mmCIF file of C-alpha atoms in Angstrom:
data_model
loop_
_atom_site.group_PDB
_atom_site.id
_atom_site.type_symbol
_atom_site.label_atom_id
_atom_site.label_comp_id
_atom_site.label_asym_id
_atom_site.label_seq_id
_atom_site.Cartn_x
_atom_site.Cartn_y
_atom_site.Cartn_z
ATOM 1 C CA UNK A 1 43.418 38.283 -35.990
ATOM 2 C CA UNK A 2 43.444 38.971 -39.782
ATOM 3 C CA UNK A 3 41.100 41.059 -41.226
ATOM 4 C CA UNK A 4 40.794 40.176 -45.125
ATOM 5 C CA UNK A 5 38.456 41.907 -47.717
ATOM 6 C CA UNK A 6 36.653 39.713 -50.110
ATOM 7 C CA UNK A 7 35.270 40.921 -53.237
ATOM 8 C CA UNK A 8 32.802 38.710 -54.896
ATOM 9 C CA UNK A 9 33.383 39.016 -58.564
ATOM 10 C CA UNK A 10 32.921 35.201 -59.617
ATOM 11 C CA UNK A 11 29.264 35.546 -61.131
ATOM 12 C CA UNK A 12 28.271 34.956 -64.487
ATOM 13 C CA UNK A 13 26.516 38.572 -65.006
ATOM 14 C CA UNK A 14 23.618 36.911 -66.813
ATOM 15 C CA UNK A 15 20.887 39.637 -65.859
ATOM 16 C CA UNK A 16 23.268 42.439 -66.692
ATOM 17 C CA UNK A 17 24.700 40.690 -70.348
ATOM 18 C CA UNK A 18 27.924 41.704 -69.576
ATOM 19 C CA UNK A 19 30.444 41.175 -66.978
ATOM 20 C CA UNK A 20 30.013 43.298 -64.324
ATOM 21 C CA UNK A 21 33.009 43.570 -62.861
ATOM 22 C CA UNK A 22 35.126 44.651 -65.990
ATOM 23 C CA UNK A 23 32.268 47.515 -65.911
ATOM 24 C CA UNK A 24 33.883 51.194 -66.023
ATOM 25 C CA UNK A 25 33.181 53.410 -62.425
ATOM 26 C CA UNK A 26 35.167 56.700 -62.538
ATOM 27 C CA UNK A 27 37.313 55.566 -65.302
ATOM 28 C CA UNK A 28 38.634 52.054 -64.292
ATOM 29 C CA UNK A 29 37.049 48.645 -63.357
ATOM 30 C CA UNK A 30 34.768 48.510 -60.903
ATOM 31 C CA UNK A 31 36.185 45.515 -59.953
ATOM 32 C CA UNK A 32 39.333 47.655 -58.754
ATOM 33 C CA UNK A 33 37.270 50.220 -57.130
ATOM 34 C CA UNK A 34 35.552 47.762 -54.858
ATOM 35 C CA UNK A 35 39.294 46.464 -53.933
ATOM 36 C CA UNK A 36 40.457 50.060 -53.108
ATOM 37 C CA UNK A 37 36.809 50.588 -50.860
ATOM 38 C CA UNK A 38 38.124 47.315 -49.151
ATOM 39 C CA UNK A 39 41.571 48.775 -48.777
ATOM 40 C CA UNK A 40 40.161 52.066 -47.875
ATOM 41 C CA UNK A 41 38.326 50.452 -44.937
ATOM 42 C CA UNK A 42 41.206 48.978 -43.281
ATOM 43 C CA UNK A 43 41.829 45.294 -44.607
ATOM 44 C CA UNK A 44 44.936 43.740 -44.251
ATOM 45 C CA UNK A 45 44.745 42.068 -48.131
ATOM 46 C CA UNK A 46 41.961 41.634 -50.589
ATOM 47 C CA UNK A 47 41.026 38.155 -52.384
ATOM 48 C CA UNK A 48 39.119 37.933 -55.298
ATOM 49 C CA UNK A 49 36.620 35.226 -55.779
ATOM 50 C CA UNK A 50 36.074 33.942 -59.385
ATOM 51 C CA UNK A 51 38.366 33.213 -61.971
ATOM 52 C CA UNK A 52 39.730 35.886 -62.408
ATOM 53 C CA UNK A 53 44.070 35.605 -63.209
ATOM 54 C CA UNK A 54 44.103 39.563 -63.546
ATOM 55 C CA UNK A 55 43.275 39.682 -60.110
ATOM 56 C CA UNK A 56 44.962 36.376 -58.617
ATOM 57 C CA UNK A 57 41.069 35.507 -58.204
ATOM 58 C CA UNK A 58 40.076 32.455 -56.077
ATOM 59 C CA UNK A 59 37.964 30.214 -58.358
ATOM 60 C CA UNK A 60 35.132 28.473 -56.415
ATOM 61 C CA UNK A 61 35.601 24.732 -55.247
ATOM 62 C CA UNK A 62 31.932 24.160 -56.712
ATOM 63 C CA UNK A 63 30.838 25.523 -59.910
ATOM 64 C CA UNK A 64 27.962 27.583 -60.028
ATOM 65 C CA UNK A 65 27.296 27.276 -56.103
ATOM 66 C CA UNK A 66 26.843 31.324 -55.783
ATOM 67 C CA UNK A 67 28.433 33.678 -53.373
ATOM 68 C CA UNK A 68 28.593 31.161 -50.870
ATOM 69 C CA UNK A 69 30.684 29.015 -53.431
ATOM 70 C CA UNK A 70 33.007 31.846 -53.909
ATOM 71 C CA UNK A 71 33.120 32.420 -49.749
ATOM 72 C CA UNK A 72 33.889 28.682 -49.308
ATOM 73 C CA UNK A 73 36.669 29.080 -52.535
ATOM 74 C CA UNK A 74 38.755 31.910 -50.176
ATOM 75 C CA UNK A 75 37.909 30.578 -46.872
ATOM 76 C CA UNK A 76 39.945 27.650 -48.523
ATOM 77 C CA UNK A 77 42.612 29.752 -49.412
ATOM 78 C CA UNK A 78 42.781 31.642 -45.609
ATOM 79 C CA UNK A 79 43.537 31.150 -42.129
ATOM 80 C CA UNK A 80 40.807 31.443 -39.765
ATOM 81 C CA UNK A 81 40.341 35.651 -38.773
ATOM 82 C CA UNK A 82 37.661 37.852 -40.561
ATOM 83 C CA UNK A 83 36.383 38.097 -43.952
ATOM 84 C CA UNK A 84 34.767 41.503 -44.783
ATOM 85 C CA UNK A 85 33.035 40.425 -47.959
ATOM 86 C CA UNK A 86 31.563 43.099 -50.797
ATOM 87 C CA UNK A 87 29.807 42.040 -54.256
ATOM 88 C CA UNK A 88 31.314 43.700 -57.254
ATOM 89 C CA UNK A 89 28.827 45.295 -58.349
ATOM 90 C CA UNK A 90 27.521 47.554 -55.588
ATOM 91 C CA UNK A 91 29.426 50.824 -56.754
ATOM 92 C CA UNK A 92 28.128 53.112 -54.067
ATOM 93 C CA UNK A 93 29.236 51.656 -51.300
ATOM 94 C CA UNK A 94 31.379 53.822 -49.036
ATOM 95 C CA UNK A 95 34.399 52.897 -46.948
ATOM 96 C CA UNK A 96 32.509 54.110 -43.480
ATOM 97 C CA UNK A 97 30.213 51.572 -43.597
ATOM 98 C CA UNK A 98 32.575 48.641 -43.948
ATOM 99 C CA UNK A 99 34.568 49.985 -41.060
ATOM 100 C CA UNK A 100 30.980 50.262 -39.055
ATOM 101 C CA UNK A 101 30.581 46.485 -40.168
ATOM 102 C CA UNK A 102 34.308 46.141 -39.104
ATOM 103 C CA UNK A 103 33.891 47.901 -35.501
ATOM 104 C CA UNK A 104 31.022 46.780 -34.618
ATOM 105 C CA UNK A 105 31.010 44.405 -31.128
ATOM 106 C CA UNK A 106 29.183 41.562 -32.030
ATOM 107 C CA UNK A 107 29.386 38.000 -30.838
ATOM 108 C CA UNK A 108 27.254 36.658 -33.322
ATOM 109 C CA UNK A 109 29.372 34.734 -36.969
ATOM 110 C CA UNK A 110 28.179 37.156 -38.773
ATOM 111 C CA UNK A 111 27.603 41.306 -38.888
ATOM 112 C CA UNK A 112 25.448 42.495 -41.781
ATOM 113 C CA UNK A 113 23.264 45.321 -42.196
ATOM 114 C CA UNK A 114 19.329 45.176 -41.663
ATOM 115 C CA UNK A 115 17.273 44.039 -45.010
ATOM 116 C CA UNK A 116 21.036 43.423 -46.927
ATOM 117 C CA UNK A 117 22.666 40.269 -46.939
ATOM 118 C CA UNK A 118 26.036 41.810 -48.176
ATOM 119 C CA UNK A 119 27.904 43.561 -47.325
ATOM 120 C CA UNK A 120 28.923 41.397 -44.651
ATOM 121 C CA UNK A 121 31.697 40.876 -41.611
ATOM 122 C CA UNK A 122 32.258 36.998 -41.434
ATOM 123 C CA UNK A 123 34.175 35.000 -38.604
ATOM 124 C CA UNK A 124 35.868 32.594 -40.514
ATOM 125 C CA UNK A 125 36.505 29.155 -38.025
ATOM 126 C CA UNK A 126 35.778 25.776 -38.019
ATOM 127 C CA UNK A 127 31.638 26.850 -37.480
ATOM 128 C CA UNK A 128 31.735 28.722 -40.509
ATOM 129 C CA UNK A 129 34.071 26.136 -41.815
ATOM 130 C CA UNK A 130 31.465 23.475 -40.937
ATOM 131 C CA UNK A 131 28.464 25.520 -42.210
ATOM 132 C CA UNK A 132 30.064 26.020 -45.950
ATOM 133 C CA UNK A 133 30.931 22.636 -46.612
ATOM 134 C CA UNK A 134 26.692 21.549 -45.322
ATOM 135 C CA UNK A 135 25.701 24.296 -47.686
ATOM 136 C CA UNK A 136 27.874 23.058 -50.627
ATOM 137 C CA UNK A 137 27.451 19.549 -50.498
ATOM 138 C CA UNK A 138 23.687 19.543 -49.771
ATOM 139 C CA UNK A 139 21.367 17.635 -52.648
ATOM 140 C CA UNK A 140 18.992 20.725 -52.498
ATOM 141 C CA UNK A 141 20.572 23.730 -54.412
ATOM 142 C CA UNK A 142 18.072 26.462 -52.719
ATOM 143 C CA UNK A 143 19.621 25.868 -49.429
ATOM 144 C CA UNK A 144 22.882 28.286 -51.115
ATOM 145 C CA UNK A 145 22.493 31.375 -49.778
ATOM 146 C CA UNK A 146 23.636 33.865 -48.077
ATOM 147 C CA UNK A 147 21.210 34.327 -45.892
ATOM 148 C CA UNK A 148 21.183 30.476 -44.799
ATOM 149 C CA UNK A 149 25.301 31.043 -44.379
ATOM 150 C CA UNK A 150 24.580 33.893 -42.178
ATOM 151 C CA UNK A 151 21.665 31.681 -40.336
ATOM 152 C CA UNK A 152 23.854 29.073 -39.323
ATOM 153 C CA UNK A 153 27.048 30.927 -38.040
ATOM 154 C CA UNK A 154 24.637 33.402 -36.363
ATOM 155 C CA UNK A 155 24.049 36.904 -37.444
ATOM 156 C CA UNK A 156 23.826 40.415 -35.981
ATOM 157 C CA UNK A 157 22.313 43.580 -37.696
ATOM 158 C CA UNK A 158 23.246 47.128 -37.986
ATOM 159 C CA UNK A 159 20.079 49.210 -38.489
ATOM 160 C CA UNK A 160 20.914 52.224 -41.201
ATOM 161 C CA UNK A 161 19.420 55.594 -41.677
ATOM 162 C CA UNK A 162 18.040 55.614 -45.179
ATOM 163 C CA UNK A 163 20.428 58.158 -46.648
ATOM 164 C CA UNK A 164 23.575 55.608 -45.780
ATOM 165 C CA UNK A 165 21.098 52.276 -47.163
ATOM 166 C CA UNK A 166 21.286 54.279 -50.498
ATOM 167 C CA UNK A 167 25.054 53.127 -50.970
ATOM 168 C CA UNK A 168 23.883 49.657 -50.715
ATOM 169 C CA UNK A 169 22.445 49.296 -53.925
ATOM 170 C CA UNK A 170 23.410 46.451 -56.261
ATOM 171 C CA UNK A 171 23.689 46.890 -60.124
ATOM 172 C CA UNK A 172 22.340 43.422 -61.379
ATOM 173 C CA UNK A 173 20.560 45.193 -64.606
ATOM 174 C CA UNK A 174 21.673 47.474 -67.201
ATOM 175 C CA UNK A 175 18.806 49.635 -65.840
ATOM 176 C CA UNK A 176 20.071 50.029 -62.371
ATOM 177 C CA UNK A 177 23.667 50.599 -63.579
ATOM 178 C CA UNK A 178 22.078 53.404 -65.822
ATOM 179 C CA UNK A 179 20.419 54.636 -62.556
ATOM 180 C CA UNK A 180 23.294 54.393 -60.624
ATOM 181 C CA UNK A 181 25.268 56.924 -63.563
ATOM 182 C CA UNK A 182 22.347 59.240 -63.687
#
């Protein structure tokens, strides 16, 4: 079964005013930093959601549909196996924890850890197939998330001590990313 990272880097960065995945982490783009953490963690290949050319990125079959737009823009573009999906801008995050997401036994669509809706282990077949194309063609925009994604394919969590929940902060603000470079 194929085991392919996904980094979600097709946003529009308004709450941060810049893009956040061109943003500098330890001297390059944290948008290659989150591909080496993928790499790092044991994935066969990486995709890139969002139009991004620099990074043969995946752009989303809906405009403006969210990260479930950008899942349902590589799920597309892959065979059925598991996706092991990161946001761009969550710097901290450690290779461990993607391979905990990766390891763990779980019957359930998805594996995500408790109070976080990414990162997340996806099984990508014709239920989570099925469950993208409801959530993208539904009137009713709200009904985009994540968290209703992860609802309908069935989801597992992984409790974390708080020390290891501290990598799973997300830099959305230029305050945050400040924090995050204290």
């Amino acid at each position: 079964m194929s085991l392919i990272g996904v980094v979600l880097a097709g946003g529009l960065s308004s709450r941060m005013g810049r893009d956040k995945a061109l943003l500098p982490w330890r001297g390059r783009p944290l948008i290659e930093h989150q591909i080496d953490t993928l790499l790092a963690a044991g994935v066969h290949a990486v995709k890139v959601s969002g139009d991004r050319p620099d990074y043969r990125g995946v752009t989303d079959p809906v405009s403006h549909a969210g990260p479930v737009g950008g899942i349902a823009g590589i799920a597309a573009a892959c065979p059925d196996g598991v996706l092991l999906i990161v946001p761009v801008d969550m710097p901290c995050l450690q290779p461990s924890l993607l391979v905990r997401l990766r390891d763990t036994a779980s019957t359930a669509g998805c594996v995500r850890f408790t109070d976080h809706v990414l990162p997340m282990r996806l099984q990508l077949d014709a239920r989570c197939r099925d469950a993208l194309h409801v959530l993208l063609t539904s009137h009713d925009k709200r009904v985009r998330s994540l968290r209703a994604l992860q609802e309908r394919v069935g989801v597992q969590e992984i409790s974390l001590p708080m020390d290891e929940a501290a990598q799973l902060v997300d830099c959305n603000t230029e305050q945050t990313w400040r924090e995050v470079n204290a």
